[in-house]
CSV table of C-alpha atoms in Angstrom, one decimal:
chain,number,residue,atom,x,y,z
A,28,UNK,CA,16.3,120.4,244.0
A,29,UNK,CA,14.2,119.2,241.0
A,30,UNK,CA,12.6,122.7,240.7
A,31,UNK,CA,16.0,124.4,240.8
A,32,UNK,CA,17.4,121.9,238.2
A,33,UNK,CA,14.4,122.5,235.9
A,34,UNK,CA,14.8,126.3,236.3
A,35,UNK,CA,18.5,126.2,235.5
A,36,UNK,CA,17.9,124.2,232.3
A,37,UNK,CA,15.2,126.6,231.3
A,38,UNK,CA,17.4,129.6,231.9
A,39,UNK,CA,20.3,127.9,230.1
A,40,UNK,CA,18.1,127.3,227.0
A,41,UNK,CA,17.1,130.9,226.9
A,42,UNK,CA,20.7,132.1,227.4
A,43,UNK,CA,21.6,129.7,224.5
A,44,UNK,CA,20.1,132.2,222.1
A,45,UNK,CA,22.5,134.9,223.3
A,46,UNK,CA,25.4,132.4,223.1
A,47,UNK,CA,24.4,131.6,219.5
A,48,UNK,CA,24.6,135.3,218.8
A,49,UNK,CA,28.1,135.5,220.4
A,50,UNK,CA,29.1,132.4,218.4
A,51,UNK,CA,28.2,134.1,215.1
A,52,UNK,CA,30.5,137.1,215.8
A,53,UNK,CA,33.2,135.4,217.8
A,54,UNK,CA,33.7,132.3,215.7
A,55,UNK,CA,32.0,132.9,212.3
A,56,UNK,CA,32.9,136.6,211.7
A,57,UNK,CA,36.0,136.6,214.0
A,58,UNK,CA,34.7,139.9,215.4
A,59,UNK,CA,35.0,140.4,219.2
A,60,UNK,CA,31.7,142.3,219.5
A,61,UNK,CA,31.1,144.0,222.9
A,62,UNK,CA,27.7,145.4,221.7
A,63,UNK,CA,26.3,142.3,223.3
A,64,UNK,CA,26.3,143.9,226.8
A,65,UNK,CA,24.1,146.7,225.6
A,66,UNK,CA,21.9,144.9,223.1
A,67,UNK,CA,20.9,142.2,225.7
A,68,UNK,CA,19.5,144.9,228.0
A,69,UNK,CA,17.9,146.7,225.0
A,70,UNK,CA,16.0,143.5,224.2
A,71,UNK,CA,14.7,143.3,227.8
A,72,UNK,CA,13.9,147.0,228.0
A,73,UNK,CA,11.9,147.1,224.7
A,74,UNK,CA,10.0,144.0,225.6
A,75,UNK,CA,9.2,145.2,229.1
A,76,UNK,CA,8.0,148.7,228.0
A,77,UNK,CA,5.9,147.3,225.1
A,78,UNK,CA,4.2,144.7,227.4
A,79,UNK,CA,3.5,147.3,230.1
A,80,UNK,CA,2.0,149.5,227.4
A,81,UNK,CA,-0.5,146.9,226.3
A,82,UNK,CA,1.2,145.2,223.4
A,83,UNK,CA,1.0,141.5,223.0
A,84,UNK,CA,4.1,139.6,224.4
A,85,UNK,CA,4.8,138.1,221.0
A,86,UNK,CA,4.8,141.5,219.3
A,87,UNK,CA,7.0,142.9,222.1
A,88,UNK,CA,9.5,140.1,221.7
A,89,UNK,CA,9.7,140.6,218.0
A,90,UNK,CA,10.1,144.3,218.5
A,91,UNK,CA,13.0,143.6,220.9
A,92,UNK,CA,14.7,141.4,218.4
A,93,UNK,CA,14.4,144.2,215.7
A,94,UNK,CA,15.9,146.7,218.1
A,95,UNK,CA,18.9,144.3,218.6
A,96,UNK,CA,19.3,144.0,214.9
A,97,UNK,CA,19.4,147.8,214.6
A,98,UNK,CA,22.1,148.0,217.4
A,99,UNK,CA,24.2,145.4,215.6
A,100,UNK,CA,23.9,147.3,212.3
A,101,UNK,CA,25.1,150.5,214.0
A,102,UNK,CA,28.2,148.6,215.2
A,103,UNK,CA,28.8,147.3,211.8
A,104,UNK,CA,28.5,150.7,210.2
A,105,UNK,CA,30.9,152.2,212.7
A,106,UNK,CA,33.4,149.5,211.9
A,107,UNK,CA,33.0,149.3,208.1
A,108,UNK,CA,32.1,152.8,207.1
A,109,UNK,CA,33.6,154.7,210.0
A,110,UNK,CA,36.8,152.6,209.8
A,111,UNK,CA,36.7,152.2,213.6
A,112,UNK,CA,38.5,149.3,215.3
A,113,UNK,CA,36.4,146.2,216.0
A,114,UNK,CA,36.7,146.4,219.8
A,115,UNK,CA,36.3,150.2,219.9
A,116,UNK,CA,33.2,150.1,217.7
A,117,UNK,CA,31.5,147.6,220.0
A,118,UNK,CA,32.5,149.6,223.1
A,119,UNK,CA,31.0,152.8,221.6
A,120,UNK,CA,27.7,151.0,220.8
A,121,UNK,CA,27.6,149.4,224.2
A,122,UNK,CA,28.1,152.7,226.0
A,123,UNK,CA,25.6,154.5,223.8
A,124,UNK,CA,23.0,151.7,224.5
A,125,UNK,CA,23.2,152.2,228.2
A,126,UNK,CA,21.7,155.7,227.9
A,127,UNK,CA,19.3,154.6,225.1
A,128,UNK,CA,18.0,151.8,227.4
A,129,UNK,CA,17.5,154.3,230.2
A,130,UNK,CA,15.5,156.4,227.7
A,131,UNK,CA,13.5,153.5,226.6
A,132,UNK,CA,12.4,152.5,230.1
A,133,UNK,CA,12.5,155.9,231.6
A,134,UNK,CA,14.0,154.5,234.8
A,135,UNK,CA,16.5,151.8,235.8
A,136,UNK,CA,14.0,149.0,236.4
A,137,UNK,CA,10.7,148.0,234.8
A,138,UNK,CA,8.7,145.3,236.6
A,139,UNK,CA,6.4,142.8,234.8
A,140,UNK,CA,4.7,141.3,237.9
A,141,UNK,CA,1.1,140.5,237.1
A,142,UNK,CA,1.6,141.3,233.4
A,143,UNK,CA,0.9,138.7,230.7
A,144,UNK,CA,4.1,137.5,229.2
A,145,UNK,CA,5.0,134.8,226.7
A,146,UNK,CA,5.7,132.4,229.6
A,147,UNK,CA,2.3,133.0,231.3
A,148,UNK,CA,0.6,132.3,227.9
A,149,UNK,CA,2.7,129.2,227.4
A,150,UNK,CA,1.9,127.9,230.9
A,151,UNK,CA,-1.8,128.3,230.3
A,152,UNK,CA,-1.7,126.9,226.8
A,153,UNK,CA,0.4,123.9,227.8
A,154,UNK,CA,-1.1,123.4,231.2
A,155,UNK,CA,-1.1,119.6,230.7
A,156,UNK,CA,2.7,119.6,230.5
A,157,UNK,CA,3.3,121.3,233.8
A,158,UNK,CA,5.9,121.8,235.2
A,159,UNK,CA,7.8,121.2,232.0
A,160,UNK,CA,5.6,123.4,229.7
A,161,UNK,CA,8.1,126.3,229.5
A,162,UNK,CA,11.1,124.0,229.0
A,163,UNK,CA,9.3,122.1,226.2
A,164,UNK,CA,8.2,125.3,224.4
A,165,UNK,CA,11.5,127.1,224.8
A,166,UNK,CA,13.5,124.0,223.9
A,167,UNK,CA,11.6,123.4,220.7
A,168,UNK,CA,11.9,127.1,219.7
A,169,UNK,CA,15.6,127.2,220.3
A,170,UNK,CA,16.2,124.1,218.3
A,171,UNK,CA,14.2,125.6,215.4
A,172,UNK,CA,16.3,128.7,215.6
A,173,UNK,CA,19.4,126.6,215.6
A,174,UNK,CA,18.2,124.8,212.5
A,175,UNK,CA,17.5,128.2,210.8
A,176,UNK,CA,21.0,129.3,211.6
A,177,UNK,CA,22.5,126.1,210.2
A,178,UNK,CA,20.5,126.5,207.1
A,179,UNK,CA,21.3,130.2,206.7
A,180,UNK,CA,25.1,129.6,207.1
A,181,UNK,CA,24.9,127.1,204.2
A,182,UNK,CA,23.2,129.7,201.9
A,183,UNK,CA,25.2,131.9,199.5
A,184,UNK,CA,25.1,134.9,201.9
A,185,UNK,CA,25.9,132.6,204.9
A,186,UNK,CA,28.9,131.1,203.1
A,187,UNK,CA,30.1,134.6,202.2
A,188,UNK,CA,29.8,135.6,205.9
A,189,UNK,CA,31.8,132.6,206.9
A,190,UNK,CA,34.4,133.3,204.2
A,191,UNK,CA,34.6,136.9,205.4
A,192,UNK,CA,35.5,135.7,208.9
A,193,UNK,CA,38.0,133.2,207.6
A,194,UNK,CA,39.9,135.4,205.1
A,195,UNK,CA,38.6,138.9,204.3
A,196,UNK,CA,41.2,139.6,201.6
A,197,UNK,CA,40.4,136.4,199.8
A,198,UNK,CA,36.6,136.9,199.7
A,199,UNK,CA,37.1,140.5,198.7
A,200,UNK,CA,39.2,139.3,195.7
A,201,UNK,CA,36.1,137.5,194.5
A,202,UNK,CA,34.2,140.9,194.3
A,203,UNK,CA,32.2,140.1,197.5
A,204,UNK,CA,31.1,143.1,199.6
A,205,UNK,CA,32.7,142.2,202.9
A,206,UNK,CA,31.3,145.3,204.6
A,207,UNK,CA,27.8,144.2,203.9
A,208,UNK,CA,28.6,140.7,205.2
A,209,UNK,CA,29.9,142.1,208.5
A,210,UNK,CA,26.9,144.3,208.9
A,211,UNK,CA,24.5,141.4,208.2
A,212,UNK,CA,26.4,139.1,210.6
A,213,UNK,CA,26.5,141.7,213.4
A,214,UNK,CA,22.8,142.5,212.9
A,215,UNK,CA,21.7,138.9,213.1
A,216,UNK,CA,24.0,138.3,216.1
A,217,UNK,CA,22.6,141.2,218.2
A,218,UNK,CA,19.1,140.3,217.1
A,219,UNK,CA,19.5,136.9,218.7
A,220,UNK,CA,21.1,138.5,221.8
A,221,UNK,CA,18.2,141.0,222.2
A,222,UNK,CA,15.7,138.1,221.7
A,223,UNK,CA,17.4,136.3,224.6
A,224,UNK,CA,17.3,139.5,226.7
A,225,UNK,CA,13.6,139.9,226.0
A,226,UNK,CA,12.8,136.3,227.0
A,227,UNK,CA,15.0,136.6,230.2
A,228,UNK,CA,13.1,139.8,231.1
A,229,UNK,CA,9.8,138.0,230.8
A,230,UNK,CA,11.1,134.9,232.5
A,231,UNK,CA,12.3,136.8,235.6
A,232,UNK,CA,9.4,139.3,235.3
A,233,UNK,CA,11.5,142.5,235.2
A,234,UNK,CA,13.9,144.4,233.0
A,235,UNK,CA,16.9,146.1,234.6
A,236,UNK,CA,19.4,148.5,233.1
A,237,UNK,CA,22.3,146.4,234.5
A,238,UNK,CA,21.0,143.0,233.2
A,239,UNK,CA,23.5,143.0,230.3
A,240,UNK,CA,26.6,143.8,232.3
A,241,UNK,CA,29.1,141.0,231.8
A,242,UNK,CA,26.8,139.0,229.4
A,243,UNK,CA,29.6,138.8,226.8
A,244,UNK,CA,31.6,136.7,229.3
A,245,UNK,CA,28.7,134.3,229.8
A,246,UNK,CA,28.3,134.0,226.0
A,247,UNK,CA,32.0,133.3,225.6
A,248,UNK,CA,31.9,130.8,228.4
A,249,UNK,CA,29.0,129.0,226.8
A,250,UNK,CA,30.7,128.9,223.4
A,251,UNK,CA,34.2,127.8,224.6
A,252,UNK,CA,33.0,125.3,227.2
A,253,UNK,CA,30.4,123.8,224.7
A,254,UNK,CA,33.0,123.4,222.0
A,255,UNK,CA,35.4,121.8,224.5
A,256,UNK,CA,32.8,119.3,225.8
A,257,UNK,CA,30.7,118.5,222.7
A,258,UNK,CA,33.2,119.3,219.9
A,259,UNK,CA,32.9,121.7,216.9
A,260,UNK,CA,33.9,119.7,213.8
A,261,UNK,CA,31.0,121.2,211.8
A,262,UNK,CA,28.7,124.1,211.9
A,263,UNK,CA,25.7,122.0,213.0
A,264,UNK,CA,27.7,120.3,215.7
A,265,UNK,CA,29.2,123.7,216.9
A,266,UNK,CA,25.7,125.3,217.2
A,267,UNK,CA,24.5,122.3,219.2
A,268,UNK,CA,27.6,122.5,221.4
A,269,UNK,CA,26.9,126.2,222.1
A,270,UNK,CA,23.4,125.3,223.3
A,271,UNK,CA,24.8,122.5,225.4
A,272,UNK,CA,27.5,124.9,226.8
A,273,UNK,CA,24.9,127.4,227.9
A,274,UNK,CA,23.0,124.8,229.8
A,275,UNK,CA,26.1,123.4,231.4
A,276,UNK,CA,27.1,126.9,232.5
A,277,UNK,CA,23.8,127.5,234.2
A,278,UNK,CA,24.0,124.1,235.9
A,279,UNK,CA,27.4,125.0,237.2
A,280,UNK,CA,26.1,128.3,238.6
A,281,UNK,CA,23.2,126.4,240.2
A,282,UNK,CA,25.4,123.9,242.0
A,283,UNK,CA,27.8,126.6,243.1
A,284,UNK,CA,24.9,128.5,244.7
A,285,UNK,CA,23.6,125.3,246.2
A,286,UNK,CA,26.9,124.6,248.0
A,287,UNK,CA,26.9,128.1,249.5
A,288,UNK,CA,28.9,130.3,247.1
A,289,UNK,CA,28.3,134.0,247.7
A,290,UNK,CA,26.2,135.4,244.8
A,291,UNK,CA,28.6,138.4,244.7
A,292,UNK,CA,31.3,136.0,243.5
A,293,UNK,CA,29.3,134.7,240.5
A,294,UNK,CA,31.2,137.1,238.1
A,295,UNK,CA,34.5,135.8,239.5
A,296,UNK,CA,33.3,132.2,239.0
A,297,UNK,CA,32.3,133.0,235.4
A,298,UNK,CA,35.8,134.4,234.7
A,299,UNK,CA,37.4,131.3,236.2
A,300,UNK,CA,35.2,129.1,234.0
A,301,UNK,CA,36.2,131.0,230.9
A,302,UNK,CA,39.9,130.6,231.8
A,303,UNK,CA,39.6,126.9,232.5
A,304,UNK,CA,37.6,126.4,229.2
A,305,UNK,CA,40.2,128.3,227.2
A,306,UNK,CA,43.2,126.5,228.8
A,307,UNK,CA,41.7,123.1,228.5
A,308,UNK,CA,40.6,123.7,224.9
A,309,UNK,CA,44.1,124.8,224.0
A,310,UNK,CA,45.6,121.7,225.7
A,311,UNK,CA,43.2,119.4,224.0
A,312,UNK,CA,44.0,120.9,220.6
A,313,UNK,CA,47.7,120.5,221.3
A,314,UNK,CA,47.3,116.9,222.4
A,315,UNK,CA,45.3,116.1,219.2
A,316,UNK,CA,48.0,117.7,217.0
A,317,UNK,CA,50.7,115.6,218.6
A,318,UNK,CA,48.7,112.5,218.1
A,319,UNK,CA,48.2,113.4,214.4
A,320,UNK,CA,51.9,114.1,213.9
A,321,UNK,CA,53.2,111.0,215.8
A,322,UNK,CA,52.3,108.4,213.2
A,323,UNK,CA,53.9,110.5,210.5
A,324,UNK,CA,57.1,111.1,212.4
A,325,UNK,CA,57.7,107.4,213.2
A,326,UNK,CA,58.1,106.2,209.6
A,327,UNK,CA,60.4,109.2,208.9
A,328,UNK,CA,62.5,108.3,211.9
A,329,UNK,CA,62.7,104.7,210.9
A,330,UNK,CA,63.7,105.7,207.3
A,331,UNK,CA,66.4,107.9,208.7
A,332,UNK,CA,67.8,105.1,210.9
A,333,UNK,CA,67.7,102.7,207.8
A,334,UNK,CA,69.6,105.2,205.7
A,335,UNK,CA,72.2,105.6,208.5
A,336,UNK,CA,72.6,101.8,208.7
A,337,UNK,CA,73.1,101.5,205.0
A,338,UNK,CA,75.8,104.2,205.0
A,339,UNK,CA,77.6,102.4,207.9
A,340,UNK,CA,77.5,99.2,205.9
A,341,UNK,CA,79.0,100.8,202.8
A,342,UNK,CA,81.7,102.2,205.0
C-alpha cells in the first residue's frame, strides 16, 4: 500500500507539469488547446528515441521540451496568422502530431528497459534517500518550475499574456501584439506538456504512440479539481492548486484501482471527476456570490420597509 501511495504521488507530481501547461492555456490565455494530446506523446517519443540513440537523459528531456515548444508555436501560428478557430487549430496540430510521433519513433512503441534514464541516475545519486529519492528530486524540480512560472507571469511579457487572455481588444488598444502573446503562451504551455511526457516515458520505461490520448481531460481535471479544493485567489495559489489537483487525481485513480475498478473504465472515471469538479466549482461560486450579496440586500430591504412605514404614517 505504501509503495502504491508513493508511486501515485510521484506520478501526480510529474503529471502536474502537464497540468500547469494546461492551466496556462485554459485559464491564463483562455485558449482551449487540444494540441496537448499530441505534444505529450511527442515529448515521450523524442526523449525515448534520443536516449536509445545514446544521448544523455538530461539532453533528451530538454530536446523533448523544445519539441513541445515548437508544436505549441505551430498551433499559435495556425490560429493567429492562419485565422483558424482555436479549437480547430489545436485539433489540426494534434492530428498532425500523431503521424509525426510515429515518424520520430519509427514504430508504435519504444521501450527503455535497461536504458539509463533521469530516474535511474537520480536513484543512484540519491541512494541514501531511498525509496523517496525520486519523489524528492521531482518534487523540488516541479516547485522550482512553479516558482519560475509565477515569476514569469509577473513580468511585462507575462502580464501581457494574462491581459490577452482577459481582454484581447483592450490589450490590443495599448499597441500590444496579441498574436505574439498567444504564440509565446502556447509554446510555453506545450513545452511543459512535452516535458511531462518525457518524464512519464522515462518513469514507466517506454514511450507509446497512444500515451497522450485523453491527456487534456486529465489536465482539466487537475486544474478544476485543484482550484475547487485549494482555491485560486491569486496566480501563486492557483499554480499550487494545480499541482495539488494533479496529485489528488492520481490518488483517486489509485484508490479506484485498489477497490477493484476495471482499468478499462479509467477514462469514464476521469470524465466523471471532471463533471463533478465543474458542477461543484460552479455551485461553490454561486454560494459565495449569494453570501456576498446577502449583507448588502438586507440594509436595502430594511430601508425600503422604513420608507413604507413613514409613508403610512404621513397618510
